[in-house]
Amino acid sequence: MSDKFDVIVIGGGPAGYHAAIRAAQLGLKSAVVDAFVGKDGKAALGGTCLNVGCIPSKALLDSSKQFFNLSHNLPAHGISVENAKVDMATFIGRKDKIVKQFTGGVDQLFKTNKIVSFFGKGKLLKGNEVEITGNDGKKQTISATNVILASGSVPIELPFAKFDGKNIIDNAGALDIDKVPKTLGVIGAGVIGLELGSVWNRLGAQVTILEALPDFLGTADADIAKVAQREFKKQGLDIKLGAKLGKAEVKKDGVHLVYTDKDGEKELVVDKLLVAVGRRAYTDGLLADDTGVKLDERGRIIVDEHCHTGVDGVWAVGDAVRGPMLAHKGFEEGMAVAEWIAGKAGHVNYDTIPWVIYTEPEIAWAGKTEKQLKDEGVPYRTGSFPFAAIGRAVAMNEAIGQVKMIAHAETDRILGVHMVGPGVSELIAECVVAMEFKGSSEDLARIVHAHPTLSEAVHEAALSVDKRAIHKGN
Ligand code: NAD
């Protein structure tokens, strides 16, 4: 086989494998270079998302939710189970099996699409050549008309709380704890801190989350964050805001933390510490000095609105470039770049990317928050509806949270939808479609929603924008 390709993708994560498959669909001879090695020591496609991110965390969130429900939800249904136990080997093993199924699935898709896989670390050289240092140490160079950089991101390490894989862990470590710790400290009340903190809290660990910022979940709409904070507290998550970690020291009896909050310096000892203070673009060793590809002040690959680096035939997508670090943002960029390369009209609408936090209750949103619109001086109306008045949610004994819709005061165009409650990770999709089609709250208000379903909360919130919700006072 010739070593000259139409497209080489460096990175087989969400952004990279979508780019490669779409490129292959469009008739381009494609290759993917990926260095990830799975738990079994074998090369594994799918990047962070499939191996140590989205998929395994959802597996553990679902298992831990089942366990938590035994004591916290089922009694209300009149069902009791005594002496419920978690078998940790099965708990972790189920997750590993799911990971294997999906990473193997990408491998299979590559074969189906005749995409060539190179397992090793790729480095872009001048002239669209890619040097591969194989997982076996051997080097080879391949080249392409177009190279797509999709190298992803890695956890940010705090200099005073360095990961050791055992006591001080990152997201990957928190997916492989073999015994429920009595106490778990988490640095950062962001997406990873809340999701993985929830997993271990549900299994019985006493979880303390230290968050440096004074506001809880500042990127979400304030009304939604307030409900979520209240519910997490009820579940036993101890979230300390305005708490800045100063030191973490591993001693015999655990990890000793020193942090400061508004009252001064405090100490906390935990069995394990999860550091989840964000991720940074991973470009270590990715670029030879003379490629011309530039990085911004945060180490991200600089690209234009078409994910082009400014260097002929070199593109970059996903976590390694600007924009939210979300797998589905990477999916869309990957596919769009393949289409642009093939001379087609790729498209990514960054204004309607949904955010989902897979806690219980789930949190989801798309578009602007009320605060953002206020700051921008955009006139708006809001409507909201509580799940407490949704028959299906009450029947499920999960009647927590609300849907809040924000529409332009004059045009009624939907500007943002914010949700906390049961199943909102799925409900947000309807709103994204409406927003993508520049829909109004009136559009959603006049669309038939099945009864009884959770989606009626979206319908009622849309009616509520015009003060005509049926199942609440307006
Ligand atoms: P994040 O940016 O979501 O949250 C990090 C939090 O840590 C922030 O609230 C920040 O204020 C806080 N923080 C930073 N430094 C701190 C310090 N020294 N002490 C205390 N708090 C500190 O980052 P994350 O949770 O690590 O997630 C990383 C990325 O992965 C995010 O971009 C996220 O969107 C993505 N991700 C998404 C999902 C999802 O979509 N469900 C799930 C997991 C991860």
Coordinates of C-alpha atoms and ligand atoms in Angstrom, one line a residue:
M1 CA 0.0 0.0 0.0
S2 CA 1.3 3.5 -0.9
D3 CA 2.0 5.8 2.1
K4 CA 0.4 8.8 0.4
F5 CA -3.1 9.6 1.6
D6 CA -5.7 12.1 0.7
V7 CA -6.3 12.7 4.5
I8 CA -4.3 11.7 7.6
V9 CA -6.0 12.3 10.9
I10 CA -3.8 12.6 14.0
G11 CA -6.0 11.4 16.8
G12 CA -8.7 8.7 16.8
G13 CA -11.0 10.3 19.4
P14 CA -14.5 11.7 18.7
A15 CA -13.4 14.5 16.4
G16 CA -10.8 12.5 14.6
Y17 CA -12.8 9.3 13.9
H18 CA -15.8 11.3 12.7
A19 CA -13.4 13.2 10.3
A20 CA -11.9 10.0 9.0
I21 CA -15.2 8.2 8.5
R22 CA -16.8 11.1 6.7
A23 CA -13.7 11.6 4.5
A24 CA -13.7 7.9 3.6
Q25 CA -17.5 8.2 2.8
L26 CA -16.6 11.0 0.4
G27 CA -14.1 8.8 -1.4
L28 CA -10.9 10.2 0.2
K29 CA -8.2 7.7 1.0
S30 CA -7.8 8.2 4.7
A31 CA -5.6 7.1 7.6
V32 CA -5.8 7.7 11.3
V33 CA -2.8 7.8 13.7
D34 CA -3.6 7.2 17.3
A35 CA -1.4 6.3 20.3
F36 CA -4.0 5.4 23.0
V37 CA -3.4 2.2 24.8
G38 CA -6.3 0.6 26.6
K39 CA -6.4 -1.0 30.1
D40 CA -5.5 -4.3 28.5
G41 CA -2.3 -2.9 27.0
K42 CA -3.7 -3.0 23.5
A43 CA -4.2 -0.1 21.1
A44 CA -7.7 1.4 21.5
L45 CA -9.4 3.8 19.2
G46 CA -12.0 6.3 20.4
G47 CA -9.8 8.6 22.4
T48 CA -10.7 10.0 25.8
C49 CA -14.5 9.9 25.2
L50 CA -14.7 6.2 24.6
N51 CA -11.8 5.0 26.8
V52 CA -11.8 7.2 29.9
G53 CA -14.5 9.8 29.4
C54 CA -18.1 10.0 28.2
I55 CA -18.9 6.3 27.8
P56 CA -17.2 4.7 30.9
S57 CA -18.4 7.5 33.1
K58 CA -22.0 7.0 31.9
A59 CA -21.7 3.3 32.6
L60 CA -20.6 4.0 36.2
L61 CA -23.2 6.7 36.6
D62 CA -25.9 4.3 35.5
S63 CA -24.7 1.5 37.8
S64 CA -24.4 3.7 40.8
K65 CA -27.8 5.3 40.1
Q66 CA -29.4 1.8 40.2
F67 CA -27.7 1.2 43.6
F68 CA -28.7 4.6 45.0
N69 CA -32.3 4.2 43.9
L70 CA -32.6 1.0 45.9
S71 CA -32.5 3.0 49.1
H72 CA -33.6 6.5 47.9
N73 CA -36.3 6.0 45.3
L74 CA -37.7 2.4 45.4
P75 CA -39.1 2.7 49.0
A76 CA -41.5 5.4 47.8
H77 CA -42.7 2.8 45.3
G78 CA -43.3 0.4 48.1
I79 CA -40.3 -1.7 47.2
S80 CA -37.7 -2.6 49.7
V81 CA -34.4 -4.4 49.3
E82 CA -32.4 -5.4 52.3
N83 CA -28.6 -5.7 52.4
A84 CA -28.0 -4.5 48.9
K85 CA -24.3 -4.8 48.0
V86 CA -22.1 -3.7 45.1
D87 CA -19.7 -6.2 43.7
M88 CA -16.9 -3.9 42.6
A89 CA -15.4 -6.4 40.2
T90 CA -18.7 -6.6 38.3
F91 CA -19.3 -2.8 38.7
I92 CA -15.9 -1.9 37.0
G93 CA -15.9 -5.0 34.7
R94 CA -19.3 -4.0 33.1
K95 CA -17.8 -0.5 32.4
D96 CA -14.7 -2.1 30.9
K97 CA -16.8 -4.4 28.7
I98 CA -18.8 -1.4 27.3
V99 CA -15.6 0.5 26.6
K100 CA -14.2 -2.5 24.7
Q101 CA -17.4 -2.9 22.7
F102 CA -17.3 0.7 21.6
T103 CA -13.5 1.1 20.9
G104 CA -13.7 -2.2 19.0
G105 CA -16.7 -0.7 17.2
V106 CA -14.6 2.2 15.9
D107 CA -11.9 -0.3 14.7
Q108 CA -14.6 -2.2 12.8
L109 CA -16.0 1.0 11.3
F110 CA -12.5 1.9 10.1
K111 CA -12.2 -1.5 8.4
T112 CA -15.6 -1.1 6.8
N113 CA -14.7 2.3 5.5
K114 CA -11.2 1.1 4.4
I115 CA -9.5 3.6 6.7
V116 CA -5.9 2.6 7.6
S117 CA -5.0 2.7 11.3
F118 CA -1.5 3.5 12.5
F119 CA -1.0 2.8 16.2
G120 CA 1.5 5.3 17.6
K121 CA 2.2 8.9 18.1
G122 CA 1.9 11.2 15.1
K123 CA 3.9 14.3 14.6
L124 CA 3.2 16.8 11.9
L125 CA 6.3 17.7 9.8
K126 CA 6.6 20.4 7.2
G127 CA 5.0 19.6 3.9
N128 CA 2.1 17.6 5.3
E129 CA 4.2 14.7 6.3
V130 CA 3.4 12.8 9.4
E131 CA 6.1 11.0 11.4
I132 CA 4.7 8.1 13.4
T133 CA 6.5 6.6 16.4
G134 CA 4.7 3.3 16.7
N135 CA 3.6 1.9 20.0
D136 CA 6.4 -0.6 19.3
G137 CA 9.0 2.2 19.1
K138 CA 9.4 1.9 15.3
K139 CA 9.4 5.1 13.2
Q140 CA 7.8 5.7 9.8
T141 CA 6.7 8.7 7.8
I142 CA 3.6 9.0 5.7
S143 CA 2.1 12.0 3.9
A144 CA -1.2 13.4 2.7
T145 CA -2.7 16.2 0.8
N146 CA -4.6 17.1 4.0
V147 CA -3.8 16.5 7.6
I148 CA -6.4 16.9 10.3
L149 CA -5.0 17.5 13.8
A150 CA -7.4 16.0 16.4
S151 CA -5.1 15.4 19.3
G152 CA -7.7 16.2 22.0
S153 CA -7.0 17.3 25.6
V154 CA -5.5 16.1 28.8
P155 CA -6.4 16.9 32.4
I156 CA -4.8 20.0 33.9
E157 CA -2.4 19.1 36.7
L158 CA -2.0 21.3 39.7
P159 CA 1.7 21.7 40.6
F160 CA 0.9 21.3 44.3
A161 CA -1.3 18.2 43.8
K162 CA 0.4 16.1 41.1
F163 CA -1.4 13.0 39.9
D164 CA 0.1 9.8 41.2
G165 CA -2.6 7.5 39.8
K166 CA -3.3 6.0 43.3
N167 CA -4.1 8.7 45.9
I168 CA -4.3 11.8 43.7
I169 CA -6.2 10.9 40.6
D170 CA -7.6 12.3 37.4
N171 CA -10.9 11.4 35.6
A172 CA -9.3 8.1 34.3
G173 CA -8.2 7.1 37.8
A174 CA -11.7 7.9 39.2
L175 CA -13.2 5.4 36.8
D176 CA -11.1 2.6 38.2
I177 CA -11.2 2.8 42.0
D178 CA -11.4 -0.8 43.1
K179 CA -12.9 -0.2 46.6
V180 CA -15.3 2.5 47.6
P181 CA -13.2 5.0 49.6
K182 CA -14.6 6.2 52.9
T183 CA -13.8 9.8 51.9
L184 CA -13.2 11.3 48.5
G185 CA -12.0 14.9 48.0
V186 CA -12.7 16.5 44.6
I187 CA -11.0 19.7 43.4
G188 CA -13.3 21.5 41.0
A189 CA -17.2 21.5 41.0
G190 CA -17.2 21.3 37.2
V191 CA -18.6 18.7 34.9
I192 CA -16.2 15.9 35.9
G193 CA -16.2 16.7 39.6
L194 CA -19.9 16.6 39.8
E195 CA -20.4 13.5 37.6
L196 CA -17.6 11.3 39.1
G197 CA -18.2 12.8 42.6
S198 CA -21.8 11.6 42.2
V199 CA -20.8 8.1 41.3
W200 CA -18.7 7.5 44.5
N201 CA -21.2 9.4 46.7
R202 CA -24.0 7.1 45.6
L203 CA -21.9 4.1 46.5
G204 CA -21.4 5.5 50.0
A205 CA -18.2 7.6 49.9
Q206 CA -18.3 10.8 51.8
V207 CA -17.5 13.3 49.0
T208 CA -16.3 16.8 49.6
I209 CA -15.9 19.1 46.6
L210 CA -13.7 22.2 46.8
E211 CA -14.5 24.8 44.2
A212 CA -12.4 27.9 43.8
L213 CA -15.1 30.1 42.4
P214 CA -17.7 31.7 44.7
D215 CA -20.7 30.7 42.4
F216 CA -21.9 27.2 41.8
L217 CA -21.9 26.1 38.2
G218 CA -21.3 29.7 36.9
T219 CA -21.7 28.6 33.2
A220 CA -25.2 27.4 33.7
D221 CA -28.3 29.6 34.1
A222 CA -28.5 30.8 37.7
D223 CA -32.0 29.3 38.3
I224 CA -30.9 25.9 37.2
A225 CA -27.7 26.0 39.1
K226 CA -29.7 26.9 42.3
V227 CA -31.9 23.8 42.0
A228 CA -29.0 21.5 41.2
Q229 CA -27.0 22.8 44.1
R230 CA -29.9 22.1 46.5
E231 CA -30.4 18.6 45.2
F232 CA -26.8 17.7 45.3
K233 CA -26.6 18.9 48.9
K234 CA -29.6 16.7 49.7
Q235 CA -27.8 13.7 48.2
G236 CA -24.9 14.3 50.6
L237 CA -22.4 16.0 48.3
D238 CA -20.5 18.6 50.4
I239 CA -19.7 21.4 47.9
K240 CA -17.6 24.1 49.4
L241 CA -17.5 27.2 47.2
G242 CA -14.8 29.9 47.2
A243 CA -12.4 27.1 48.5
K244 CA -8.9 27.3 47.0
L245 CA -6.6 24.4 47.4
G246 CA -3.1 25.4 48.5
K247 CA -1.5 22.0 49.2
A248 CA -2.1 18.3 48.9
E249 CA 0.2 16.0 50.6
V250 CA 0.0 12.2 50.6
K251 CA 0.6 10.7 54.0
K252 CA 0.0 7.3 55.5
D253 CA -3.5 8.1 56.7
G254 CA -4.6 9.8 53.4
V255 CA -4.3 12.9 51.4
H256 CA -3.9 16.0 53.6
L257 CA -5.4 19.1 52.0
V258 CA -4.9 22.7 53.0
Y259 CA -7.3 25.1 51.4
T260 CA -8.5 28.6 52.1
D261 CA -12.0 30.0 52.0
K262 CA -13.6 33.2 53.2
D263 CA -12.9 32.2 56.8
G264 CA -9.2 31.5 56.3
E265 CA -7.1 28.4 56.1
K266 CA -8.6 24.9 56.7
E267 CA -7.5 21.4 56.6
L268 CA -9.1 18.2 55.3
V269 CA -7.9 14.6 55.1
V270 CA -9.4 12.3 52.5
D271 CA -8.7 8.8 51.4
K272 CA -8.4 9.8 47.7
L273 CA -8.3 13.1 45.9
L274 CA -9.8 13.6 42.4
V275 CA -8.4 16.7 40.7
A276 CA -10.8 17.9 38.0
V277 CA -9.9 21.6 37.4
G278 CA -10.3 21.5 33.6
R279 CA -8.4 20.2 30.6
R280 CA -5.9 21.6 28.3
A281 CA -5.3 21.1 24.6
Y282 CA -2.9 18.2 24.1
T283 CA -0.3 19.2 21.6
D284 CA 2.9 17.9 23.3
G285 CA 5.2 16.6 20.6
L286 CA 2.5 17.1 17.9
L287 CA 4.2 19.7 15.7
A288 CA 7.7 20.0 14.3
D289 CA 9.2 23.5 14.8
D290 CA 8.8 24.5 11.1
T291 CA 5.2 23.5 10.3
G292 CA 3.9 27.0 10.6
V293 CA 0.9 25.9 12.8
K294 CA 0.4 28.3 15.6
L295 CA -0.8 27.9 19.2
D296 CA -2.8 30.5 21.2
E297 CA -2.0 31.7 24.7
R298 CA -3.8 28.7 26.2
G299 CA -1.9 26.2 24.0
R300 CA -4.7 25.5 21.6
I301 CA -4.1 25.2 17.9
I302 CA -5.2 28.4 16.2
V303 CA -7.8 27.9 13.5
D304 CA -10.3 30.0 11.6
E305 CA -14.1 29.5 11.4
H306 CA -13.5 26.6 9.1
C307 CA -11.0 24.8 11.4
H308 CA -8.2 25.7 9.0
T309 CA -4.8 26.4 10.6
G310 CA -3.7 28.8 7.9
V311 CA -1.1 26.3 6.7
D312 CA -2.0 24.8 3.3
G313 CA -3.9 21.5 3.9
V314 CA -3.6 21.5 7.7
W315 CA -6.8 21.5 9.7
A316 CA -7.5 21.1 13.5
V317 CA -10.7 20.0 15.3
G318 CA -12.1 19.0 18.7
D319 CA -10.6 19.7 22.1
A320 CA -7.3 20.8 20.6
V321 CA -8.9 24.0 19.3
R322 CA -11.1 26.9 20.6
G323 CA -14.7 26.2 21.7
P324 CA -16.2 24.0 24.3
M325 CA -14.5 20.7 25.1
L326 CA -17.4 18.5 24.2
A327 CA -17.3 15.3 22.2
H328 CA -20.3 16.3 20.0
K329 CA -18.7 19.6 19.1
G330 CA -15.7 17.6 17.9
F331 CA -18.0 15.2 16.0
E332 CA -19.4 18.1 14.0
E333 CA -16.1 19.8 13.4
G334 CA -14.6 16.5 12.2
M335 CA -17.4 15.8 9.7
A336 CA -17.4 19.5 8.5
V337 CA -13.7 19.5 7.8
A338 CA -13.9 16.3 5.8
E339 CA -16.7 17.9 3.8
W340 CA -14.7 21.2 3.2
I341 CA -11.7 19.1 2.1
A342 CA -14.0 17.3 -0.4
G343 CA -15.3 20.7 -1.7
K344 CA -18.6 20.4 0.0
A345 CA -20.4 22.8 2.3
G346 CA -19.6 21.7 5.9
H347 CA -21.5 23.3 8.7
V348 CA -21.1 23.7 12.5
N349 CA -23.5 26.0 14.4
Y350 CA -21.6 26.9 17.6
D351 CA -24.6 28.8 18.9
T352 CA -26.8 25.7 19.4
I353 CA -24.3 23.2 20.9
P354 CA -26.1 21.5 23.8
W355 CA -24.5 21.1 27.2
V356 CA -25.4 18.1 29.4
I357 CA -24.2 17.2 32.9
Y358 CA -25.2 13.6 33.7
T359 CA -25.9 14.0 37.4
E360 CA -29.2 13.2 39.1
P361 CA -31.1 15.3 38.3
E362 CA -29.5 15.9 34.9
I363 CA -28.7 19.4 33.8
A364 CA -28.9 20.4 30.1
W365 CA -28.9 23.7 28.2
A366 CA -28.5 25.3 24.8
G367 CA -28.1 28.9 23.9
K368 CA -27.8 31.9 26.1
T369 CA -28.4 32.3 29.8
E370 CA -30.6 35.0 31.2
K371 CA -27.5 36.8 32.6
Q372 CA -25.7 36.7 29.2
L373 CA -28.8 38.3 27.6
K374 CA -29.0 40.9 30.3
D375 CA -25.3 41.8 29.9
E376 CA -25.8 42.0 26.1
G377 CA -28.9 44.2 26.5
V378 CA -31.1 41.9 24.5
P379 CA -34.8 42.2 25.4
Y380 CA -36.3 38.8 26.3
R381 CA -39.2 37.0 28.0
T382 CA -38.9 33.8 30.0
G383 CA -41.2 31.0 30.7
S384 CA -40.6 28.1 33.0
F385 CA -42.4 24.9 34.1
P386 CA -41.7 22.6 37.1
F387 CA -41.5 18.8 36.8
A388 CA -43.5 18.7 40.0
A389 CA -46.6 19.5 37.8
I390 CA -45.7 16.9 35.1
G391 CA -47.7 13.7 35.7
R392 CA -45.1 11.4 34.2
A393 CA -42.4 12.8 36.4
V394 CA -44.5 12.4 39.5
A395 CA -45.4 8.8 38.5
M396 CA -41.7 8.1 38.2
N397 CA -41.1 9.7 41.7
E398 CA -38.6 12.0 40.0
A399 CA -40.5 15.3 40.0
I400 CA -37.5 17.5 40.6
G401 CA -36.4 20.6 38.7
Q402 CA -37.8 22.6 35.8
V403 CA -37.5 23.7 32.2
K404 CA -36.8 27.4 31.6
M405 CA -37.2 28.9 28.1
I406 CA -35.9 32.3 27.1
A407 CA -37.2 34.0 23.9
H408 CA -36.6 37.3 22.3
A409 CA -39.1 39.9 23.6
E410 CA -40.0 41.2 20.1
T411 CA -39.4 38.3 17.7
D412 CA -40.1 35.5 20.1
R413 CA -37.1 33.6 18.7
I414 CA -35.8 31.0 21.2
L415 CA -32.5 32.3 22.6
G416 CA -31.8 29.7 25.3
V417 CA -33.4 26.7 27.0
H418 CA -32.2 25.6 30.4
M419 CA -33.2 22.5 32.2
V420 CA -32.6 20.5 35.4
G421 CA -34.6 17.4 36.0
P422 CA -35.3 13.8 34.9
G423 CA -34.2 12.9 31.4
V424 CA -33.3 16.4 30.4
S425 CA -30.3 15.1 28.5
E426 CA -32.8 13.9 25.9
L427 CA -35.3 16.7 26.2
I428 CA -32.8 19.3 25.2
A429 CA -32.6 17.8 21.7
E430 CA -36.1 19.1 20.8
C431 CA -35.0 22.6 21.8
V432 CA -31.8 22.4 19.8
V433 CA -33.8 21.5 16.7
A434 CA -36.2 24.4 17.3
M435 CA -33.3 26.8 17.7
E436 CA -31.4 25.4 14.7
F437 CA -34.5 26.2 12.6
K438 CA -34.7 29.6 14.2
G439 CA -38.0 28.6 15.9
S440 CA -40.0 30.7 18.3
S441 CA -41.5 29.7 21.7
E442 CA -44.9 30.0 19.9
D443 CA -43.7 27.2 17.5
L444 CA -43.0 24.9 20.4
A445 CA -46.2 25.9 22.1
R446 CA -48.2 24.9 19.1
I447 CA -46.5 21.5 18.6
V448 CA -48.3 18.5 19.9
H449 CA -46.4 16.8 22.7
A450 CA -47.5 13.3 23.8
H451 CA -49.2 12.9 27.2
P452 CA -48.1 11.8 29.7
T453 CA -44.4 12.4 28.9
L454 CA -41.5 14.5 30.4
S455 CA -41.5 16.5 27.1
E456 CA -44.7 18.2 28.3
A457 CA -42.4 20.3 30.5
V458 CA -40.9 21.8 27.4
H459 CA -44.3 22.4 25.9
E460 CA -45.6 24.1 29.1
A461 CA -42.4 26.2 29.4
A462 CA -43.0 27.4 25.8
L463 CA -46.6 28.3 26.7
S464 CA -45.4 30.0 29.8
V465 CA -43.3 32.4 27.8
D466 CA -46.6 33.9 26.7
K467 CA -48.1 33.4 30.2
R468 CA -50.5 30.7 29.0
A469 CA -49.1 27.6 30.7
I470 CA -52.1 25.4 31.5
H471 CA -51.0 23.4 34.5
K472 CA -49.7 26.4 36.6
G473 CA -50.7 29.9 37.4
N474 CA -49.2 32.5 35.1
Ligands
NAD1 P1 -14.6 22.2 34.2 O1 -14.0 23.4 33.5 O2 -16.0 21.8 33.8 O3 -14.6 22.5 35.7 C1 -13.4 22.7 36.5 C2 -13.8 23.5 37.8 O4 -12.6 23.5 38.6 C3 -14.2 24.9 37.5 O5 -15.5 25.1 38.2 C4 -13.1 25.7 38.1 O6 -13.5 26.9 38.7 C5 -12.6 24.8 39.2 N1 -11.2 25.0 39.6 C6 -10.1 25.3 38.8 N2 -9.0 25.4 39.5 C7 -9.3 25.1 40.8 C8 -8.6 25.0 42.0 N3 -7.3 25.2 42.0 N4 -9.3 24.8 43.2 C9 -10.6 24.5 43.1 N5 -11.3 24.6 42.0 C10 -10.7 24.9 40.9 O7 -13.5 21.0 34.0 P2 -13.6 19.5 34.2 O8 -14.8 19.2 35.1 O9 -12.2 19.1 34.6 O10 -13.9 18.9 32.8 C11 -13.0 19.1 31.7 C12 -13.6 19.3 30.4 O11 -14.2 18.1 30.0 C13 -14.6 20.4 30.4 O12 -14.4 21.2 29.3 C14 -15.9 19.6 30.2 O13 -16.8 20.3 29.4 C15 -15.5 18.3 29.6 N6 -16.4 17.3 30.0 C16 -17.7 17.3 29.6 C17 -18.6 16.4 30.1 C18 -20.0 16.4 29.6 O14 -20.3 17.1 28.7 N7 -21.0 15.8 30.4 C19 -18.2 15.4 31.0 C20 -16.9 15.4 31.4 C21 -16.0 16.4 30.9

